[in-house]
């Protein structure tokens, strides 16, 4: 049985211009001890989908989901109070801006102790020992002194370690990390990622890593979910995704990696922008930016397809088992061929 199973998760927000679909029909499953990376540009709905899973979206959000199971428990049928008990307990989330997540008015020790008190209870002495153990676990030096430190007295890396300690306070089974290294320098990024993976493996947690860094994906994840404009467009094992990407968007993301560019050439880019509320195309959402789009892509939205063996995609031109992209020739080449036949 999967630790987490999500079927057809959709999120829309009420705006002055009507309902805006931020997430549309996302499916995912996660086993214990598995690392799933969710990638995509800003505006792809990665964070919104996970905030919906945690129940942290505002009242202006409309959430629809066919199935939402955590360790076999149906979260859709839970009362709000029971659902809140899971946050920080069975499942926890780490955010990308630790300095915005920590309360500047309270010490680090007090804030972590609050999580321990809420989910585990116990006396003050036992809770303090638990907090000191967590601070030591995440690599914060001199835990007794840091216990009484305020957030502004810690570096960005130390603040993120404190956030990880808070997330681990009640030994969660599922940990969601929303771009946990974005605000950190490169050296500290590597240290935080190494720490997260070490803790995930030691505790056999399921880890969902939201990122835009394909290098991080290659080093950490077993499976990858690619999102675009609120839709999932591809899911593969990490090796298969890097060796044979199925969706043109995934291929474009990989082509933009500096290590894949020929020496001396400009890096490839994806033209255009992720569609918003008022400029969503009629057919495939990626069609206006796709170099392989045909007439079918302009008029008909592709459906999500997934094999029992695992790979899934949303593209008219992916076929077979194992699946592979079979793109039509560009229109200019087709016209040239027709003209040659007439000559």
XYZ file of C-alpha atoms in Angstrom:
343
model
C 0.000 0.000 0.000
C 1.287 3.442 -0.936
C 2.026 5.938 1.811
C 0.301 8.689 -0.189
C -2.238 8.400 -2.982
C -3.763 11.418 -4.717
C -6.259 11.198 -7.575
C -7.508 14.108 -9.693
C -6.539 16.957 -7.397
C -7.700 20.336 -8.719
C -7.442 23.791 -7.157
C -9.117 27.001 -8.328
C -9.064 30.504 -6.844
C -11.868 33.054 -6.924
C -10.664 36.248 -8.612
C -12.331 39.374 -9.963
C -12.126 37.833 -13.416
C -13.708 34.534 -12.357
C -12.286 31.207 -11.234
C -8.614 30.627 -12.023
C -7.460 26.996 -12.279
C -4.083 26.796 -10.557
C -3.965 22.980 -10.393
C -5.874 20.647 -12.684
C -6.264 16.883 -12.324
C -2.975 16.005 -10.621
C -2.387 12.347 -9.716
C 0.504 11.069 -7.633
C 1.494 8.183 -5.398
C 4.418 7.852 -3.017
C 5.806 4.857 -1.144
C 7.641 4.836 2.158
C 11.308 5.579 1.688
C 10.711 7.061 -1.786
C 11.827 10.483 -3.002
C 9.524 12.100 -5.560
C 10.633 15.337 -7.223
C 8.060 17.770 -8.644
C 9.553 20.113 -11.239
C 8.339 22.911 -13.477
C 8.574 26.659 -14.035
C 7.129 29.207 -11.638
C 3.369 29.209 -12.107
C 3.162 25.466 -12.736
C 1.138 24.824 -9.581
C 3.756 22.779 -7.730
C 3.512 24.546 -4.382
C -0.251 25.105 -4.611
C -0.848 21.370 -5.070
C 1.183 20.538 -1.965
C -0.432 23.308 0.097
C -3.807 21.843 -0.877
C -2.586 18.444 0.281
C -1.603 19.970 3.631
C -4.887 21.897 3.928
C -3.069 25.233 4.109
C -4.804 27.149 1.312
C -7.028 30.185 2.072
C -10.810 30.134 2.035
C -10.811 31.657 -1.470
C -9.505 28.347 -2.843
C -11.851 25.685 -4.205
C -10.310 22.231 -3.847
C -11.639 19.140 -5.615
C -10.140 15.674 -5.257
C -11.405 12.219 -6.138
C -9.144 10.393 -3.678
C -6.697 11.528 -0.998
C -5.241 8.757 1.154
C -2.386 9.034 3.639
C -1.242 5.666 4.969
C -4.666 4.286 4.084
C -6.563 7.060 5.902
C -9.071 9.048 3.853
C -8.224 12.714 4.412
C -11.264 13.938 2.490
C -13.616 12.662 5.183
C -11.736 14.165 8.125
C -13.101 17.066 10.147
C -10.950 20.234 9.956
C -9.713 19.786 13.540
C -8.642 16.195 12.909
C -6.999 17.251 9.651
C -4.969 19.933 11.437
C -3.611 17.346 13.872
C -1.937 15.595 10.947
C 0.006 18.723 9.958
C 3.326 18.603 11.733
C 2.468 15.107 12.950
C 1.995 12.419 10.305
C 2.952 14.845 7.533
C 5.053 17.986 7.644
C 6.251 20.668 5.230
C 9.424 22.724 4.932
C 9.121 26.060 3.131
C 11.628 27.826 0.905
C 12.013 31.014 2.987
C 13.012 30.064 6.548
C 13.293 33.691 7.669
C 9.671 34.263 6.631
C 8.463 31.050 8.273
C 10.040 31.589 11.693
C 8.407 34.057 14.098
C 10.973 36.785 14.890
C 9.396 37.417 18.315
C 10.090 33.963 19.762
C 13.251 31.930 20.281
C 14.098 28.937 18.129
C 13.692 26.616 21.094
C 10.239 27.972 21.935
C 8.996 27.506 18.359
C 10.246 23.925 18.050
C 8.936 23.158 21.549
C 5.506 24.366 20.426
C 5.458 21.658 17.744
C 6.605 19.026 20.254
C 3.993 20.131 22.815
C 1.184 20.115 20.242
C 1.838 16.649 18.836
C 3.687 14.709 21.542
C 2.888 16.465 24.815
C 5.021 15.699 27.882
C 6.575 17.781 30.632
C 8.753 20.843 30.099
C 12.015 19.026 30.876
C 11.265 16.125 28.526
C 10.236 18.520 25.759
C 13.415 20.562 26.177
C 15.514 17.406 25.862
C 13.559 16.505 22.730
C 14.207 19.937 21.192
C 17.929 19.784 22.015
C 18.080 16.329 20.423
C 16.393 17.661 17.268
C 18.789 20.612 17.049
C 21.728 18.234 17.341
C 20.143 15.878 14.803
C 20.006 18.574 12.110
C 23.598 19.663 12.699
C 23.125 22.898 14.653
C 26.205 23.392 16.875
C 25.888 24.116 20.604
C 22.147 23.263 20.887
C 21.678 24.682 24.445
C 22.839 28.128 23.277
C 20.866 28.004 20.022
C 17.763 26.994 21.988
C 17.565 30.552 23.348
C 18.559 32.280 20.083
C 16.140 34.368 18.023
C 15.758 33.829 14.248
C 17.698 37.006 13.379
C 20.706 35.590 15.241
C 20.951 32.596 12.882
C 22.262 32.434 9.324
C 19.992 31.353 6.481
C 21.393 27.838 6.534
C 20.987 27.515 10.308
C 17.440 28.874 10.081
C 16.566 26.232 7.505
C 18.063 23.549 9.754
C 15.821 24.834 12.543
C 12.817 24.542 10.208
C 13.801 20.953 9.429
C 14.063 20.227 13.167
C 10.563 21.650 13.646
C 9.205 19.524 10.790
C 10.728 16.384 12.336
C 9.423 17.139 15.837
C 6.725 14.424 15.738
C 8.527 11.927 13.457
C 6.375 12.445 10.329
C 5.915 9.684 7.780
C 5.625 12.174 4.901
C 7.855 15.221 4.465
C 7.249 17.861 1.786
C 10.170 20.188 1.021
C 9.175 23.225 -1.058
C 12.397 24.421 -2.707
C 14.189 24.252 0.659
C 17.502 25.568 -0.702
C 16.353 28.442 -2.960
C 17.370 31.248 -0.590
C 20.729 29.691 0.335
C 24.183 29.899 -1.220
C 25.507 26.963 -3.233
C 27.660 25.420 -0.499
C 24.860 25.527 2.065
C 22.389 24.165 -0.520
C 24.438 20.984 -0.835
C 24.641 20.605 2.941
C 20.872 21.001 3.413
C 20.063 18.517 0.639
C 22.524 16.013 2.065
C 20.922 16.438 5.496
C 17.394 15.955 4.142
C 18.318 12.769 2.293
C 20.207 11.391 5.288
C 17.231 11.947 7.591
C 14.786 10.601 4.998
C 16.753 7.372 4.606
C 17.317 6.883 8.338
C 13.608 7.345 9.110
C 12.240 5.667 5.961
C 10.092 8.723 5.262
C 8.367 9.524 2.027
C 9.871 12.763 0.683
C 8.313 15.082 -1.902
C 10.880 17.581 -3.150
C 9.601 20.623 -5.051
C 12.393 22.120 -7.135
C 13.304 23.771 -10.427
C 16.875 22.450 -10.321
C 17.209 19.394 -12.570
C 20.665 18.729 -11.135
C 19.099 18.284 -7.692
C 16.517 15.951 -9.242
C 19.204 13.750 -10.785
C 21.059 13.421 -7.479
C 18.146 12.883 -5.098
C 14.929 11.519 -6.628
C 13.719 8.079 -7.644
C 10.727 9.409 -9.593
C 9.920 12.759 -11.186
C 6.596 14.492 -11.778
C 6.716 17.344 -14.318
C 4.025 20.038 -14.062
C 3.128 22.773 -16.517
C 0.410 25.426 -16.095
C -1.246 23.411 -13.324
C -1.283 20.116 -15.222
C 1.025 17.151 -14.834
C 2.584 16.462 -18.224
C 4.984 13.615 -17.416
C 5.906 11.130 -14.703
C 8.892 8.799 -14.990
C 11.644 7.136 -13.052
C 14.491 9.633 -12.861
C 16.831 7.651 -15.130
C 14.181 7.205 -17.808
C 13.293 10.887 -17.713
C 16.880 12.001 -18.296
C 17.599 9.369 -20.959
C 14.278 9.482 -22.852
C 12.020 12.415 -21.903
C 8.517 11.918 -23.281
C 6.926 15.362 -23.219
C 8.335 18.276 -25.273
C 8.278 20.470 -22.154
C 10.456 18.019 -20.238
C 12.812 17.814 -23.197
C 13.023 21.625 -23.318
C 13.830 21.808 -19.593
C 16.652 19.310 -20.013
C 17.998 21.005 -23.149
C 18.336 24.233 -21.147
C 20.818 22.633 -18.725
C 24.255 24.278 -19.108
C 26.052 20.918 -19.121
C 24.055 19.838 -22.181
C 24.825 22.930 -24.264
C 27.625 22.718 -26.867
C 30.705 24.733 -25.803
C 30.538 28.320 -27.038
C 26.834 28.210 -27.946
C 23.987 30.105 -26.336
C 21.805 28.133 -23.938
C 18.491 27.033 -25.476
C 15.433 28.759 -24.009
C 11.701 28.076 -24.043
C 9.947 30.949 -25.862
C 6.924 32.639 -24.339
C 5.434 32.384 -20.855
C 3.337 29.963 -18.830
C -0.316 30.810 -19.682
C -2.326 32.644 -17.043
C -6.016 33.025 -16.379
C -6.936 34.950 -19.513
C -4.594 33.510 -22.152
C -5.024 29.747 -21.809
C -5.012 28.118 -25.256
C -7.878 25.946 -26.432
C -5.930 22.727 -26.959
C -2.644 21.665 -25.394
C -1.503 24.276 -22.881
C 2.098 23.950 -24.070
C 1.257 24.187 -27.786
C 2.065 27.933 -28.221
C 5.621 27.300 -26.945
C 6.169 23.846 -28.458
C 8.323 23.320 -31.549
C 6.518 20.040 -32.332
C 2.901 21.239 -32.048
C 0.566 20.247 -34.877
C -3.014 21.087 -35.815
C -4.358 18.542 -33.317
C -2.473 20.264 -30.487
C -4.129 23.600 -31.288
C -7.682 22.272 -31.039
C -7.755 19.205 -28.769
C -6.419 18.963 -25.226
C -4.356 15.795 -24.670
C -5.496 13.434 -21.916
C -3.297 11.945 -19.205
C -2.149 8.418 -20.030
C -0.207 6.096 -17.737
C 1.092 2.563 -18.120
C 0.989 -0.042 -15.368
C 4.787 -0.094 -15.593
C 4.853 3.491 -14.330
C 5.533 6.107 -17.047
C 2.775 8.654 -17.626
C 2.399 11.538 -20.069
C 0.058 14.166 -21.523
C 0.941 14.473 -25.213
C -0.740 13.489 -28.485
C 2.514 12.213 -29.963
C 3.748 9.771 -27.310
C 3.020 6.172 -28.241
C 3.941 2.575 -27.474
C 5.043 0.427 -24.548
C 7.665 1.381 -23.587
C 6.428 4.838 -24.605
C 8.383 7.080 -26.955
C 7.657 10.433 -28.612
C 6.783 10.232 -32.322
C 6.641 13.861 -33.378
C 5.390 14.929 -36.830
C 7.764 16.738 -39.157
C 7.664 20.547 -38.823
C 5.137 22.202 -41.115
C 7.869 23.853 -43.218
C 9.487 20.473 -43.947
C 6.117 18.917 -44.787
C 5.368 21.724 -47.251
C 8.815 21.381 -48.771
C 8.306 17.651 -49.259
C 4.932 18.166 -50.913
C 6.418 20.775 -53.261
C 9.243 18.397 -54.192
C 6.748 15.662 -55.074
C 4.814 18.083 -57.298
C 8.023 19.111 -59.094
